[in-house]
Structures are given as C-alpha cells and as structure tokens.
Coordinates of C-alpha atoms in Angstrom, one line a residue:
M927 CA 31.6 23.5 -32.8
Y928 CA 32.2 24.9 -29.3
C929 CA 32.4 21.9 -27.0
Y930 CA 32.6 21.0 -23.3
E931 CA 36.4 20.7 -23.4
Q932 CA 36.9 24.1 -24.9
N933 CA 34.6 25.8 -22.5
L934 CA 35.1 23.9 -19.2
G935 CA 38.4 22.0 -19.7
K936 CA 39.4 18.4 -20.5
A937 CA 39.5 17.3 -16.9
Y938 CA 35.9 18.3 -16.2
A939 CA 34.7 17.0 -19.5
A940 CA 36.3 13.6 -18.9
R941 CA 34.3 12.9 -15.8
L942 CA 30.9 13.7 -17.2
P943 CA 28.5 10.7 -17.0
T944 CA 25.7 10.0 -19.4
L945 CA 22.2 10.7 -18.3
G946 CA 21.4 7.0 -18.1
Q947 CA 24.4 6.4 -15.8
C948 CA 23.4 9.4 -13.7
M949 CA 19.8 8.2 -13.3
A950 CA 20.9 4.6 -12.4
G951 CA 23.3 6.2 -9.8
V952 CA 20.5 8.3 -8.3
L953 CA 18.2 5.4 -8.0
G954 CA 20.9 3.3 -6.3
F955 CA 21.6 6.3 -3.9
F956 CA 18.0 6.1 -2.7
G957 CA 18.3 2.3 -2.1
V958 CA 16.6 1.1 -5.3
Q959 CA 17.8 -2.4 -6.3
R960 CA 15.2 -3.3 -8.9
I961 CA 12.8 -1.7 -11.3
Y962 CA 9.5 -3.2 -12.5
G963 CA 8.4 -2.5 -16.1
V964 CA 7.6 -3.6 -19.6
G965 CA 10.0 -3.1 -22.5
G966 CA 9.3 -0.8 -25.4
D967 CA 10.9 1.1 -28.2
F968 CA 11.1 4.5 -26.5
A969 CA 12.4 2.8 -23.3
A970 CA 15.0 0.7 -25.0
N971 CA 17.9 3.1 -24.3
L972 CA 16.9 3.4 -20.7
I973 CA 16.8 -0.4 -20.4
S974 CA 20.4 -0.6 -21.8
A975 CA 21.6 2.1 -19.4
F976 CA 20.0 0.4 -16.3
E977 CA 20.5 -3.3 -16.9
T978 CA 24.1 -3.5 -15.7
S979 CA 23.5 -1.9 -12.3
L980 CA 19.8 -2.5 -11.5
E981 CA 17.6 -5.6 -11.6
L982 CA 15.0 -5.1 -14.3
C983 CA 11.9 -7.2 -13.4
P984 CA 9.5 -7.7 -16.3
S985 CA 5.8 -7.6 -15.6
S986 CA 2.8 -9.1 -17.5
N987 CA 1.6 -5.6 -18.3
E988 CA 2.3 -2.0 -17.4
M989 CA -0.5 -1.7 -14.8
H990 CA 0.8 -4.7 -12.9
A991 CA 4.4 -3.3 -13.1
A992 CA 3.1 -0.1 -11.6
F993 CA 1.3 -2.0 -8.8
S994 CA 4.4 -3.9 -8.0
A995 CA 6.3 -0.6 -7.8
C996 CA 3.6 0.6 -5.3
A997 CA 4.2 -2.4 -3.1
Q998 CA 8.0 -1.7 -3.4
A999 CA 7.3 1.8 -2.1
E1000 CA 5.3 0.3 0.8
L1001 CA 8.0 -2.2 1.8
D1002 CA 11.3 -0.6 0.7
G1003 CA 10.6 3.1 0.8
L1004 CA 10.8 3.9 -2.9
G1005 CA 9.3 2.2 -5.9
V1006 CA 10.2 2.5 -9.6
C1007 CA 8.3 1.6 -12.7
L1008 CA 9.7 1.8 -16.3
T1009 CA 7.5 1.9 -19.4
T1010 CA 7.5 3.2 -23.0
Y1011 CA 5.8 6.4 -24.3
T1012 CA 2.0 6.8 -23.8
V1013 CA 1.0 3.3 -24.8
G1014 CA 3.1 2.1 -21.8
S1015 CA 2.8 5.0 -19.4
L1016 CA -1.0 5.7 -19.6
P1017 CA -2.0 2.2 -18.4
C1018 CA -0.1 3.1 -15.2
L1019 CA -2.6 5.9 -14.3
S1020 CA -4.6 3.6 -12.1
A1021 CA -1.5 2.8 -10.0
A1022 CA -0.5 6.4 -10.0
A1023 CA -4.0 7.3 -8.5
L1024 CA -3.3 4.6 -5.9
A1025 CA 0.1 6.1 -5.1
M1026 CA -1.5 9.5 -4.7
A1027 CA -4.2 8.2 -2.4
E1028 CA -1.8 6.2 -0.3
N1029 CA 1.1 8.7 -0.3
L1030 CA 3.5 6.3 -1.9
P1031 CA 6.9 7.5 -3.2
V1032 CA 6.8 5.9 -6.7
V1033 CA 8.9 7.1 -9.6
F1034 CA 7.1 6.4 -12.9
I1035 CA 9.8 6.6 -15.6
S1036 CA 8.7 6.7 -19.3
G1037 CA 10.8 6.7 -22.4
A1038 CA 9.8 9.5 -24.8
P1039 CA 10.5 10.7 -28.4
G1040 CA 13.9 12.2 -28.7
E1041 CA 14.2 16.0 -28.8
S1042 CA 15.5 15.6 -32.4
E1043 CA 12.3 13.8 -33.4
I1044 CA 9.9 16.6 -32.3
G1045 CA 8.2 18.3 -35.2
D1046 CA 4.9 18.6 -37.0
V1047 CA 4.7 15.0 -37.9
A1048 CA 2.8 12.6 -35.5
I1049 CA 5.0 10.0 -34.0
H1050 CA 3.7 6.5 -33.3
H1051 CA 2.3 6.1 -29.7
T1052 CA 1.3 9.8 -29.9
V1053 CA -2.2 10.5 -28.7
H1054 CA -3.3 12.3 -31.9
G1055 CA -6.8 12.6 -33.4
R1056 CA -7.1 12.5 -37.2
S1057 CA -8.7 15.9 -37.3
A1058 CA -6.2 17.5 -34.9
W1059 CA -4.2 20.5 -36.3
Q1060 CA -1.3 19.9 -34.0
T1061 CA 0.5 16.9 -32.4
R1062 CA -0.2 16.4 -28.7
L1063 CA 3.1 15.3 -27.4
D1064 CA 2.3 16.0 -23.7
A1065 CA -0.8 13.8 -23.3
A1066 CA 0.8 11.5 -20.7
L1067 CA 2.4 14.4 -18.9
Q1068 CA -1.0 16.1 -18.7
A1069 CA -2.8 13.0 -17.6
F1070 CA -0.4 12.3 -14.7
A1071 CA -0.3 16.0 -13.7
G1072 CA -4.1 15.8 -13.7
L1073 CA -3.9 13.5 -10.7
G1074 CA -2.1 16.3 -8.8
M1075 CA 1.5 14.9 -9.0
R1076 CA 4.7 16.3 -10.4
A1077 CA 5.0 15.3 -14.1
E1078 CA 8.0 16.6 -16.0
R1079 CA 10.1 15.8 -19.0
L1080 CA 13.9 15.9 -18.8
Q1081 CA 15.6 18.2 -21.2
G1082 CA 18.9 18.0 -23.2
Q1083 CA 21.6 20.6 -23.4
R1084 CA 20.6 24.0 -24.6
N1085 CA 24.2 25.2 -25.3
S1086 CA 26.9 23.3 -27.1
G1087 CA 29.5 24.3 -24.4
Q1088 CA 27.4 23.2 -21.5
P1089 CA 26.4 19.6 -20.5
N1090 CA 22.6 19.2 -19.8
M1091 CA 21.1 19.5 -16.4
A1092 CA 18.8 16.5 -16.8
G1093 CA 20.7 14.4 -14.2
E1094 CA 20.3 17.0 -11.4
H1095 CA 16.7 17.5 -12.5
F1096 CA 16.0 13.8 -12.1
L1097 CA 17.7 13.8 -8.7
Q1098 CA 15.3 16.6 -7.6
L1099 CA 12.3 14.7 -8.8
V1100 CA 13.3 11.5 -7.0
N1101 CA 14.1 13.4 -3.9
H1102 CA 10.7 15.1 -4.0
A1103 CA 9.0 11.7 -4.2
W1104 CA 11.2 10.3 -1.3
Q1105 CA 10.8 13.4 1.0
H1106 CA 7.2 14.2 0.4
R1107 CA 6.0 10.6 -0.1
Q1108 CA 4.3 11.4 -3.4
P1109 CA 4.6 9.8 -6.8
V1110 CA 6.3 11.6 -9.7
F1111 CA 6.2 11.0 -13.4
V1112 CA 9.3 11.5 -15.5
E1113 CA 9.6 11.4 -19.3
V1114 CA 13.0 10.8 -20.7
P1115 CA 13.7 11.7 -24.4
R1116 CA 15.4 8.6 -25.9
D1117 CA 18.1 10.6 -27.6
Q1118 CA 19.2 12.1 -24.2
V1119 CA 19.9 8.8 -22.4
F1120 CA 23.5 8.5 -23.6
A1121 CA 24.0 12.3 -23.8
L1122 CA 26.4 13.7 -21.2
T1123 CA 25.0 15.4 -18.1
Q1124 CA 26.5 17.3 -15.2
A1125 CA 28.3 15.2 -12.6
L1126 CA 26.7 15.0 -9.2
S1127 CA 28.3 14.9 -5.8
L1128 CA 25.9 13.0 -3.5
P1129 CA 26.1 12.9 0.3
A1130 CA 26.4 9.8 2.4
H1131 CA 22.7 9.1 2.4
P1132 CA 19.4 10.7 1.2
G1133 CA 18.7 12.2 4.6
L1134 CA 21.6 14.7 4.1
L1135 CA 20.3 15.8 0.7
R1136 CA 19.2 19.3 1.6
P1137 CA 16.8 18.0 4.3
V1138 CA 13.7 20.1 5.0
E1139 CA 14.1 21.5 8.5
Q1140 CA 11.4 21.2 11.0
V1141 CA 10.5 24.9 11.5
L1142 CA 7.1 24.7 13.3
S1143 CA 7.2 25.9 16.9
G1144 CA 5.2 25.1 20.0
A1145 CA 5.9 21.4 20.3
G1146 CA 6.9 21.8 24.0
L1147 CA 3.6 23.6 24.7
I1148 CA 1.5 20.8 23.1
A1149 CA 3.5 18.2 25.0
E1150 CA 2.7 20.0 28.3
E1151 CA -1.0 19.9 27.4
I1152 CA -0.9 16.2 26.5
A1153 CA 0.9 15.5 29.8
R1154 CA -1.7 17.4 31.7
R1155 CA -4.5 15.4 30.1
L1156 CA -2.7 12.1 30.7
R1157 CA -2.3 13.0 34.4
D1158 CA -6.1 13.7 34.6
C1159 CA -7.3 10.6 32.9
K1160 CA -7.6 6.9 34.0
Y1161 CA -8.1 5.1 30.7
P1162 CA -6.0 6.6 27.9
V1163 CA -5.6 5.2 24.4
L1164 CA -3.2 6.0 21.6
F1165 CA -5.0 5.9 18.3
I1166 CA -2.6 5.6 15.4
G1167 CA -3.4 6.4 11.7
D1168 CA -1.9 5.8 8.3
A1169 CA 0.1 9.0 8.3
V1170 CA 2.9 7.3 10.2
K1171 CA 3.2 4.2 7.9
H1172 CA 6.3 5.4 6.0
N1173 CA 8.1 6.7 9.1
P1174 CA 9.9 3.9 10.9
R1175 CA 11.4 6.4 13.4
L1176 CA 8.0 7.8 14.4
R1177 CA 6.5 4.3 14.7
A1178 CA 9.3 3.3 17.0
Q1179 CA 8.7 6.4 19.1
L1180 CA 5.0 5.7 19.4
L1181 CA 5.7 2.1 20.5
A1182 CA 8.3 3.2 23.0
F1183 CA 5.9 5.9 24.4
C1184 CA 3.2 3.3 24.9
E1185 CA 5.6 0.8 26.5
R1186 CA 7.1 3.4 28.9
L1187 CA 3.6 4.4 30.2
S1188 CA 1.8 1.1 29.6
I1189 CA -0.8 2.9 27.4
P1190 CA -2.8 0.7 25.1
F1191 CA -2.9 1.5 21.4
A1192 CA -5.2 0.9 18.5
T1193 CA -4.8 1.7 14.8
S1194 CA -7.2 3.0 12.3
W1195 CA -8.3 0.6 9.6
F1196 CA -5.9 2.3 7.2
A1197 CA -3.0 1.7 9.5
K1198 CA -3.7 -2.0 10.1
G1199 CA -0.5 -4.1 9.6
L1200 CA 1.9 -1.4 10.9
F1201 CA 2.2 -2.9 14.4
D1202 CA 2.3 -6.4 15.8
E1203 CA -1.2 -7.1 17.0
F1204 CA 0.2 -9.8 19.3
H1205 CA 1.9 -7.0 21.3
P1206 CA 0.3 -7.0 24.8
L1207 CA -0.7 -3.3 24.5
C1208 CA -2.2 -3.6 21.1
L1209 CA -6.0 -3.5 20.9
G1210 CA -6.1 -4.0 17.1
A1211 CA -7.8 -1.9 14.4
Y1212 CA -10.8 0.3 15.2
N1213 CA -13.5 1.5 12.9
G1214 CA -16.7 2.0 14.9
V1215 CA -19.5 -0.6 14.6
F1216 CA -17.5 -2.5 12.0
S1217 CA -14.8 -3.5 14.6
D1218 CA -15.1 -6.8 16.5
N1219 CA -12.0 -6.9 18.7
P1220 CA -10.6 -5.5 22.0
S1221 CA -10.3 -2.0 20.5
R1222 CA -14.0 -1.5 20.3
V1223 CA -14.6 -2.8 23.9
Y1224 CA -12.0 -0.5 25.4
I1225 CA -12.6 2.6 23.3
E1226 CA -16.4 2.6 23.5
Q1227 CA -16.8 1.4 27.1
Q1228 CA -13.7 2.6 29.0
A1229 CA -11.4 5.2 27.3
D1230 CA -11.6 8.7 28.7
Y1231 CA -8.8 10.3 26.7
V1232 CA -7.6 9.7 23.2
L1233 CA -4.3 10.8 21.8
D1234 CA -4.9 10.6 18.1
V1235 CA -1.7 10.5 15.9
G1236 CA -2.0 10.9 12.2
S1237 CA -5.3 9.2 11.7
N1238 CA -7.1 12.0 9.7
I1239 CA -10.4 10.7 11.1
F1240 CA -12.4 13.6 9.7
S1241 CA -15.5 12.9 7.6
Q1242 CA -13.9 10.7 5.0
D1243 CA -14.8 7.3 3.6
T1244 CA -14.0 4.1 5.4
N1245 CA -11.7 5.5 8.1
T1246 CA -14.7 6.9 10.0
A1247 CA -16.9 3.8 9.7
F1248 CA -18.3 4.9 6.4
S1249 CA -19.8 8.1 8.0
T1250 CA -22.3 5.9 9.9
G1251 CA -21.9 8.0 13.0
S1252 CA -20.6 5.0 15.0
H1253 CA -17.0 6.0 15.3
F1254 CA -16.5 6.9 19.0
I1255 CA -13.1 8.5 18.5
H1256 CA -14.4 10.8 15.8
A1257 CA -17.2 12.0 18.2
M1258 CA -15.1 12.0 21.4
H1259 CA -14.6 15.4 23.0
N1260 CA -11.6 14.6 25.2
K1261 CA -9.0 13.9 22.6
T1262 CA -5.9 15.5 21.1
V1263 CA -5.6 15.2 17.4
L1264 CA -2.1 15.3 16.0
K1265 CA -2.3 15.4 12.2
G1266 CA 1.4 15.8 11.4
T1267 CA 1.8 18.7 8.9
S1268 CA 5.6 19.0 8.2
V1269 CA 7.7 17.0 5.8
G1270 CA 8.6 13.6 7.2
E1271 CA 6.4 14.2 10.2
G1272 CA 9.2 16.3 11.8
D1273 CA 6.7 18.1 14.0
L1274 CA 5.4 14.8 15.5
I1275 CA 8.9 13.5 16.0
E1276 CA 9.8 16.6 17.9
L1277 CA 6.6 16.4 20.0
F1278 CA 7.2 12.9 21.1
D1279 CA 10.8 13.7 21.9
C1280 CA 9.3 16.4 24.2
L1281 CA 6.9 13.9 25.7
A1282 CA 9.7 11.4 26.4
A1283 CA 11.3 14.1 28.7
C1284 CA 8.0 14.7 30.6
P1285 CA 7.5 13.1 34.0
L1286 CA 4.4 11.0 33.4
P1287 CA 2.7 8.3 35.4
S1288 CA 2.6 4.7 34.3
F1289 CA -0.9 3.2 33.9
D1290 CA -1.9 -0.1 35.5
L1291 CA -4.8 -1.2 33.3
T1292 CA -6.5 -4.5 32.8
L1293 CA -7.1 -4.7 29.1
P1294 CA -9.8 -6.7 27.3
D1295 CA -8.5 -10.0 26.0
W1296 CA -8.7 -11.1 22.4
A1297 CA -11.3 -13.8 21.9
A1298 CA -10.3 -17.3 22.9
L1299 CA -9.8 -19.2 19.6
T1300 CA -11.2 -22.6 18.9
V1301 CA -12.1 -24.2 15.6
E1302 CA -14.7 -26.8 14.6
P1303 CA -12.9 -29.1 12.1
Q1304 CA -16.2 -30.3 10.6
A1305 CA -17.7 -26.8 10.2
K1306 CA -18.0 -25.3 6.7
L1307 CA -15.2 -22.9 5.9
D1308 CA -16.4 -19.6 4.5
F1309 CA -16.0 -15.8 5.0
H1310 CA -17.8 -16.0 8.3
N1311 CA -15.0 -18.0 10.0
L1312 CA -12.0 -17.5 7.7
A1313 CA -10.4 -14.9 9.9
Q1314 CA -11.0 -16.9 13.0
T1315 CA -9.4 -20.0 11.4
L1316 CA -6.4 -18.1 10.2
N1317 CA -6.0 -16.4 13.6
Y1318 CA -6.1 -19.9 15.2
L1319 CA -3.4 -21.0 12.8
Q1320 CA -1.3 -17.9 13.4
T1321 CA -1.3 -18.4 17.2
R1322 CA 0.2 -21.9 16.7
D1323 CA 2.7 -21.0 14.0
P1324 CA 5.9 -19.0 14.6
H1325 CA 6.0 -17.9 11.0
P1326 CA 4.4 -14.5 10.6
F1327 CA 1.7 -14.4 7.9
L1328 CA 1.9 -11.4 5.6
Y1329 CA -1.7 -10.9 4.4
L1330 CA -2.5 -9.3 1.0
P1331 CA -6.3 -9.2 0.6
E1332 CA -7.9 -8.0 -2.7
V1333 CA -10.5 -5.3 -2.5
G1334 CA -14.0 -6.8 -2.2
N1335 CA -15.3 -9.4 0.3
S1336 CA -11.7 -10.6 0.9
Y1337 CA -10.7 -7.1 1.9
F1338 CA -13.4 -6.6 4.5
A1339 CA -13.1 -10.1 5.9
S1340 CA -9.4 -9.5 6.4
Y1341 CA -10.1 -6.8 9.1
G1342 CA -10.9 -9.7 11.4
L1343 CA -7.3 -11.0 11.0
R1344 CA -4.8 -10.6 13.8
N1345 CA -1.5 -9.9 12.2
R1346 CA 2.0 -10.7 13.4
L1347 CA 5.1 -8.7 12.2
G1348 CA 8.1 -10.2 10.6
I1349 CA 11.3 -8.7 9.2
V1350 CA 9.7 -6.6 6.5
G1351 CA 7.7 -4.7 9.1
R1352 CA 4.2 -5.2 7.7
G1353 CA 1.6 -7.8 8.6
W1354 CA -1.2 -6.7 6.3
L1355 CA -0.8 -4.8 3.0
T1356 CA -3.5 -3.6 0.6
N1357 CA -4.9 -0.3 -0.7
P1358 CA -7.7 0.7 1.7
W1359 CA -8.5 3.9 -0.2
Y1360 CA -9.6 1.8 -3.2
G1361 CA -7.3 4.0 -5.3
A1362 CA -7.1 0.9 -7.6
M1363 CA -8.3 -2.7 -7.8
G1364 CA -6.4 -5.8 -8.9
T1365 CA -3.3 -5.3 -6.7
C1366 CA -2.9 -8.4 -4.6
L1367 CA -0.8 -10.5 -7.0
P1368 CA 1.6 -7.7 -8.0
Y1369 CA 1.9 -6.8 -4.4
A1370 CA 2.5 -10.4 -3.5
R1371 CA 5.3 -10.6 -6.0
E1372 CA 7.2 -7.7 -4.5
A1373 CA 6.5 -9.0 -1.0
A1374 CA 8.0 -12.4 -1.8
R1375 CA 11.1 -10.7 -3.3
C1376 CA 11.4 -8.4 -0.3
I1377 CA 11.2 -11.3 2.2
K1378 CA 13.8 -13.2 0.2
D1379 CA 16.1 -10.2 0.1
K1380 CA 15.9 -9.8 3.9
Q1381 CA 16.0 -13.5 4.6
G1382 CA 12.7 -13.3 6.5
D1383 CA 10.5 -16.1 7.6
E1384 CA 7.1 -14.5 6.7
R1385 CA 4.6 -16.4 4.6
V1386 CA 2.9 -14.4 1.9
V1387 CA -0.9 -15.0 2.1
V1388 CA -3.1 -13.7 -0.7
I1389 CA -6.9 -13.6 -0.1
V1390 CA -8.9 -13.1 -3.3
G1391 CA -12.3 -13.8 -4.9
D1392 CA -13.4 -14.6 -8.4
G1393 CA -13.3 -11.1 -9.7
G1394 CA -9.9 -10.2 -8.3
L1395 CA -8.4 -13.5 -9.5
H1396 CA -9.6 -13.2 -13.1
F1397 CA -8.6 -9.6 -13.2
Q1398 CA -5.0 -10.5 -12.4
L1399 CA -4.4 -13.9 -14.0
N1400 CA -1.7 -12.7 -16.4
E1401 CA 0.5 -11.9 -13.4
L1402 CA 0.7 -15.6 -12.5
I1403 CA 3.4 -16.0 -15.2
E1404 CA 5.6 -13.5 -13.3
L1405 CA 5.1 -15.4 -10.0
Q1406 CA 6.1 -18.6 -11.8
K1407 CA 9.2 -16.9 -13.3
D1408 CA 10.1 -15.5 -9.9
K1409 CA 9.5 -18.9 -8.2
A1410 CA 7.7 -16.8 -5.6
A1411 CA 6.5 -18.6 -2.5
V1412 CA 2.9 -17.4 -2.3
I1413 CA -0.2 -19.0 -0.7
I1414 CA -3.4 -17.9 -2.5
I1415 CA -6.7 -18.4 -0.7
Y1416 CA -9.3 -18.4 -3.5
M1417 CA -12.8 -17.7 -2.1
R1418 CA -14.9 -18.8 -5.0
N1419 CA -18.6 -17.8 -5.2
N1420 CA -18.8 -17.0 -8.9
L1421 CA -20.0 -13.4 -8.5
F1422 CA -19.3 -10.0 -7.2
H1423 CA -21.3 -10.0 -4.0
L1424 CA -20.2 -6.8 -2.1
G1425 CA -22.9 -4.2 -2.4
K1426 CA -24.9 -6.5 -4.8
S1427 CA -28.6 -5.4 -5.0
S1428 CA -30.0 -7.5 -7.8
D1429 CA -29.3 -10.6 -9.9
A1430 CA -28.2 -8.6 -13.0
P1431 CA -25.6 -10.4 -15.1
I1432 CA -23.1 -7.6 -14.5
Y1433 CA -22.5 -9.0 -11.0
Y1434 CA -21.4 -12.4 -12.2
C1435 CA -17.6 -12.6 -12.7
N1436 CA -17.0 -16.4 -13.0
D1437 CA -18.5 -19.5 -14.5
P1438 CA -19.1 -22.8 -12.8
A1439 CA -17.2 -24.6 -15.5
F1440 CA -14.0 -22.7 -14.7
D1441 CA -11.2 -25.2 -13.9
V1442 CA -8.8 -23.6 -11.5
D1443 CA -6.7 -26.8 -11.2
K1444 CA -5.8 -26.8 -14.9
L1445 CA -5.0 -23.1 -14.8
I1446 CA -2.7 -23.1 -11.7
S1447 CA -1.0 -26.3 -12.8
A1448 CA -0.1 -24.6 -16.1
Y1449 CA 1.8 -22.0 -14.0
G1450 CA 3.6 -24.6 -11.9
G1451 CA 1.4 -24.3 -8.9
R1452 CA -0.5 -26.7 -6.6
V1453 CA -4.2 -26.6 -5.8
S1454 CA -6.2 -28.1 -3.0
H1455 CA -9.9 -27.8 -2.5
C1456 CA -11.4 -27.3 1.0
H1457 CA -14.9 -27.5 2.2
D1458 CA -14.5 -27.6 6.0
V1459 CA -12.2 -26.0 8.5
G1460 CA -10.2 -29.2 9.1
Q1461 CA -9.3 -29.6 5.4
F1462 CA -8.3 -25.9 5.2
C1463 CA -6.1 -26.1 8.3
Q1464 CA -4.3 -29.1 6.9
A1465 CA -3.8 -27.6 3.4
F1466 CA -2.6 -24.3 4.9
A1467 CA -0.2 -25.9 7.3
E1468 CA 1.3 -27.9 4.4
A1469 CA 1.7 -24.8 2.3
V1470 CA 3.4 -22.9 5.2
T1471 CA 5.8 -25.8 5.7
N1472 CA 6.6 -26.3 2.0
N1473 CA 7.0 -22.5 1.3
Q1474 CA 7.9 -23.1 -2.4
G1475 CA 6.2 -21.8 -5.4
M1476 CA 2.5 -21.1 -5.7
T1477 CA -0.1 -22.9 -3.6
V1478 CA -3.8 -22.2 -4.2
I1479 CA -6.4 -23.2 -1.6
S1480 CA -9.7 -23.1 -3.3
V1481 CA -12.8 -22.6 -1.1
Q1482 CA -16.3 -22.8 -2.4
A1483 CA -17.9 -19.8 -0.7
S1484 CA -21.6 -19.2 -0.3
I1485 CA -23.6 -16.0 -0.7
E1486 CA -26.1 -17.0 2.0
S1487 CA -26.1 -14.5 4.8
Q1488 CA -25.1 -16.9 7.6
Y1489 CA -21.8 -17.5 5.8
Q1490 CA -20.9 -13.8 5.4
C1491 CA -18.4 -12.2 7.8
R1492 CA -19.7 -9.6 10.2
E1493 CA -18.0 -6.7 8.4
I1494 CA -19.5 -7.6 5.0
T1495 CA -23.0 -8.3 6.5
L1496 CA -23.0 -4.9 8.1
L1497 CA -21.6 -3.1 5.1
N1498 CA -24.1 -4.7 2.7
L1499 CA -26.9 -3.8 5.0
Y1500 CA -25.7 -0.2 5.3
I1501 CA -25.3 0.1 1.5
R1502 CA -28.9 -1.2 1.0
S1503 CA -30.2 1.3 3.6
Q1504 CA -28.4 4.1 1.9
N1505 CA -29.9 3.0 -1.4
G1506 CA -33.3 3.6 0.0
D1507 CA -34.3 0.1 1.1
E1508 CA -36.7 0.7 4.0
Q1509 CA -36.4 -2.8 5.5
A1510 CA -32.6 -2.5 5.4
R1511 CA -32.8 0.9 7.0
E1512 CA -34.8 -0.5 9.9
A1513 CA -32.5 -3.5 10.2
W1514 CA -29.4 -1.2 10.2
L1515 CA -30.8 0.9 13.0
A1516 CA -31.6 -2.2 15.0
A1517 CA -28.1 -3.6 14.5
T1518 CA -26.3 -0.4 15.4
G1519 CA -28.6 1.0 18.1

C-alpha cells in the first residue's frame, strides 16, 4: 500500500504526531492546563492521549463539567470539556447555551464512533428511533449547531499517502473560539486519535496565529468628537459593559483613561466584578431603579455626558432595568455609544489609543460616597441585610471575597455587594443572562483551583438558596476531592420565591426535615447555623481565617416582605404588575415615580 514514507519521505514521516498528541499540544499552546470531563467509551482514547500532558479533572456529571469549563473560560481565557458520544455531549447543551450567551471561549470535545464503524447498523449512544430508516449519527452536531456555534467532526486521512489534516482543523476550531470568544463543539472519531496527522509549526503565542487585523477606519475622528464633548461637559461618566470582560488590555486602557482625567466610571450589571469597586473613581454597577449605590445618585442627578463602552444597553432583558423605562443612560441624549464591532475589540483599543494622545482637561469632581456601613449584631440576618453585612466584613478584611451567587434571590441580592479584586481579576462571577442555572458550585470549583494556581489570597464565597443547592449537590463530591476552600452561604427558606405568585406545590424546593449538617459532614465540610448578624459575622470570619475545605453557613431566610432585599422586592413587584395584578401595578408606579 502506498504510504507516507513512499510519498513524502522517511524524514517527514518520522516526525508526524498522532492526532491526540497534536490536540494536546494545541490546547497547551493556548494555555490550557486542565480539562473538565466525564469518562466514557468513545472518549477513552482521547483520555489516554491527554492524561500525560494535561490534568484531567473528573466531574460529577457532564453538565457540571461543562459549567466548570465555562468558569475556566471566564478566569483563564479558554475552557475545555471532554465527554463521550451523545449520552455525554448532549447534557452539555445547557452550558453551551450559557457560553453562547456570555461569549465564552469553551471547547466542547466529544469522542465519537470511529470512521471504520460507520455503516447502516445503529451504534450504542446513537440517537436512533426504532422506526427510523436511517441512523442519525449527527444528532449532537446538529444540536450544538442549532445554538449558533461551530460544530464539526474531525476527519481521518482520505489518501493512503497523505496524513490527515485533523490536527490543523482542530487548531482552527480552537483559534476560532479563542479569537471570537465563542464556544465550539468538536467530535473526534475514536479510531483517529492515534492516527498520524500533519505536524504543526506554531508561533510563540496565540496572538501571532494569523491575527485578525483591525481594518475599521475613523477612530481618530470619533476620538475628536469624544474629546469635544468632554471639553463641553462638567460631569462625565464612563459606563462600561460586559463586552470588555475578556479583554484585559482594554480594561487596563479604560481604567488608565479614567485615572488620567479623574472621570468616574460605573459598570452595567453584566459587567459587575470586572473592576475593583473600592477604587475611588468607581461608582459601582448601574441598572436604573434597581440600583442603590453611588452610580444611581451620580448618573441620575449629575451626569451630563456618558461615554458608553461595550454595554449593549439596547432594549434587552436585565441590562436595561428589565425594560422598566428607568434606565437613565438608555434614555440619555448626550452620550457616545461604543459597541466594539471588530474581533478582539481592536476598534475600541485603537480609539482609546487615540484618546490617550488627545489634550483633555482633568475633572475635579466631588463624587457621592458609598453608604457608611454599620451592623446591628442582634438583628435578624436575611436577604434584606446580607449584602450590607458582607460589605461591612469586606471593608475590614484584606482578603478579597470572590462572590459566586446562584441565579434566583441570591443573584439579585448580590448586586448590593461591593466587590474587591484579587489576583484572578474578578470579584463577582455568575451568568447574568440566565443562559443556564445550577452553575455556582462548578464555578466555585474552578475559582478555587485558579486561586491556588496563582497563589492568590481571595476567598471563594458562594451564595445559594434551596433550589440551587439541591440542583447541584452531586458536585460536592468534587469539591471534597479537590479539597477546595469554599465558603457556602446557604439561604434556606424552603421554596423558590423569586417571581412566586401563588402557593402551588411547584414552588416548594425543600423540606423542613432536610438535615444540611449530615449532608455536608458526609462531604467533609463544616456547618454553622446563624440567626442574627453577630453570629454570621463570627462564623464568616472564622471561615475566612481557616480557608480550608468546605464551610457552609446556614441562614434561615424568611419570605416576609420586610426581609427581602430591595432588588428582589422591586423585581417581584414588577413581575406581578406585568402579570396583570392591578394593586401591584399601582404600587410599582408609586415606587418608581
């Protein structure tokens, strides 16, 4: 049979890597050190190929592996999840939807039937109806592609004298994820993992891998217009959105721009956690009537010009105060909206380079202060004062708290938190587009690993209710295996309360007889129960000092209105008004003016 050596020579043939070796090398080139996943038959060869050069982190299930990979993309720049064919890859669809919504560069790798196995006979794990006339081998590919992402299967050689091109194909898929900050799905036939593929010659770093040039023109003209507006205004504000969250260079530019001109800055809700809210120019996160911090005071009462960078505050979901009409920046006339439309925000980087060269005045502004913090040790601890209590503790503790709230009451209460940045560069991490639920523990696992890798001093703080906790309990075994240092604030009220409009059984997600102490002790953790602020402060301070293993602080939360935080109270009122409740509508109008 005609072979590589006969066609291309012995020297070339001798340096050909296997596809598995090439894939491991490509992932390492992009800085990947670990992969989250679940083992399986069609993924066995990939596991064998990866295990000598990459850390393979088992997860309790495929969905949680994918969520941890999403957190990896948030914190490290690229996440990787490895599963088996269909029965393993399809459970990752929820996380893939999250990655699409959040623009996360996650590489979903799935083992697949070998090319030699493809025929008319159905293979186990194949999505195949009994009455079907043909085998549907592309069910997973079609499902992931249906989310709008690139979903492709690597191919083996098509000529006996030519090695396959699968390695280069994999490189292009990973590079697409990395450059465009989009997830990709890759199926790898198991009989190709140890097949030879073309050798790659990689540059020094991914940025040199055929970078997409910034070709949009006019940055200088836009900079001149912004400079003119800055000279004409008295109270400017830089409003920063989530489009900058995966661009450390741009974030540094924005901060330097504000510091040079003494311009205050606020973030959208989706960009919370990207900047240190203890910075003297930071006004916190703004979202209209739902905000209760210096950003709302300054933006709604003083600001006369807004430079909006990457916020996408068009009529979309939570980023514009749930379309309540209370988002002043959305409605403000004197603003410049910079969306960022080129790959890697190259147009915004060029624009702020131009602004750095413009002669501009420095502003001498008196900014509104953050609320003075005090606590009442004997007061009941609940959602209404949880953020205030944690902020009080953060102002007195040098360790930054990295908050990971679960979607629900915990999520909305967390917008009252004032976050401090540590070495990993995030102070608050969740999925605000609700692309998926049940992420806080898989995210906490990756956050704890990332802090350990970078020798940071952050403390991982999860905030979760009954529904979120029970949804993710099987991930506790992975936290135990990792010996992850995680503080879990468990707000227990035995039901799903956000948006609740009746007492239907479907809202109840816990049972009073549930014994959290026995559960957490089985996973090697510690539990303390807190009823008042003083008990919580003591338990939290001990957990911060100890910083070992899992600590759960259980708080018996109430559903009575006086114990709900401001954001949840307003949101529940708004939801009821939108559902046609006339009394709620009148109360909403009264509350918002």
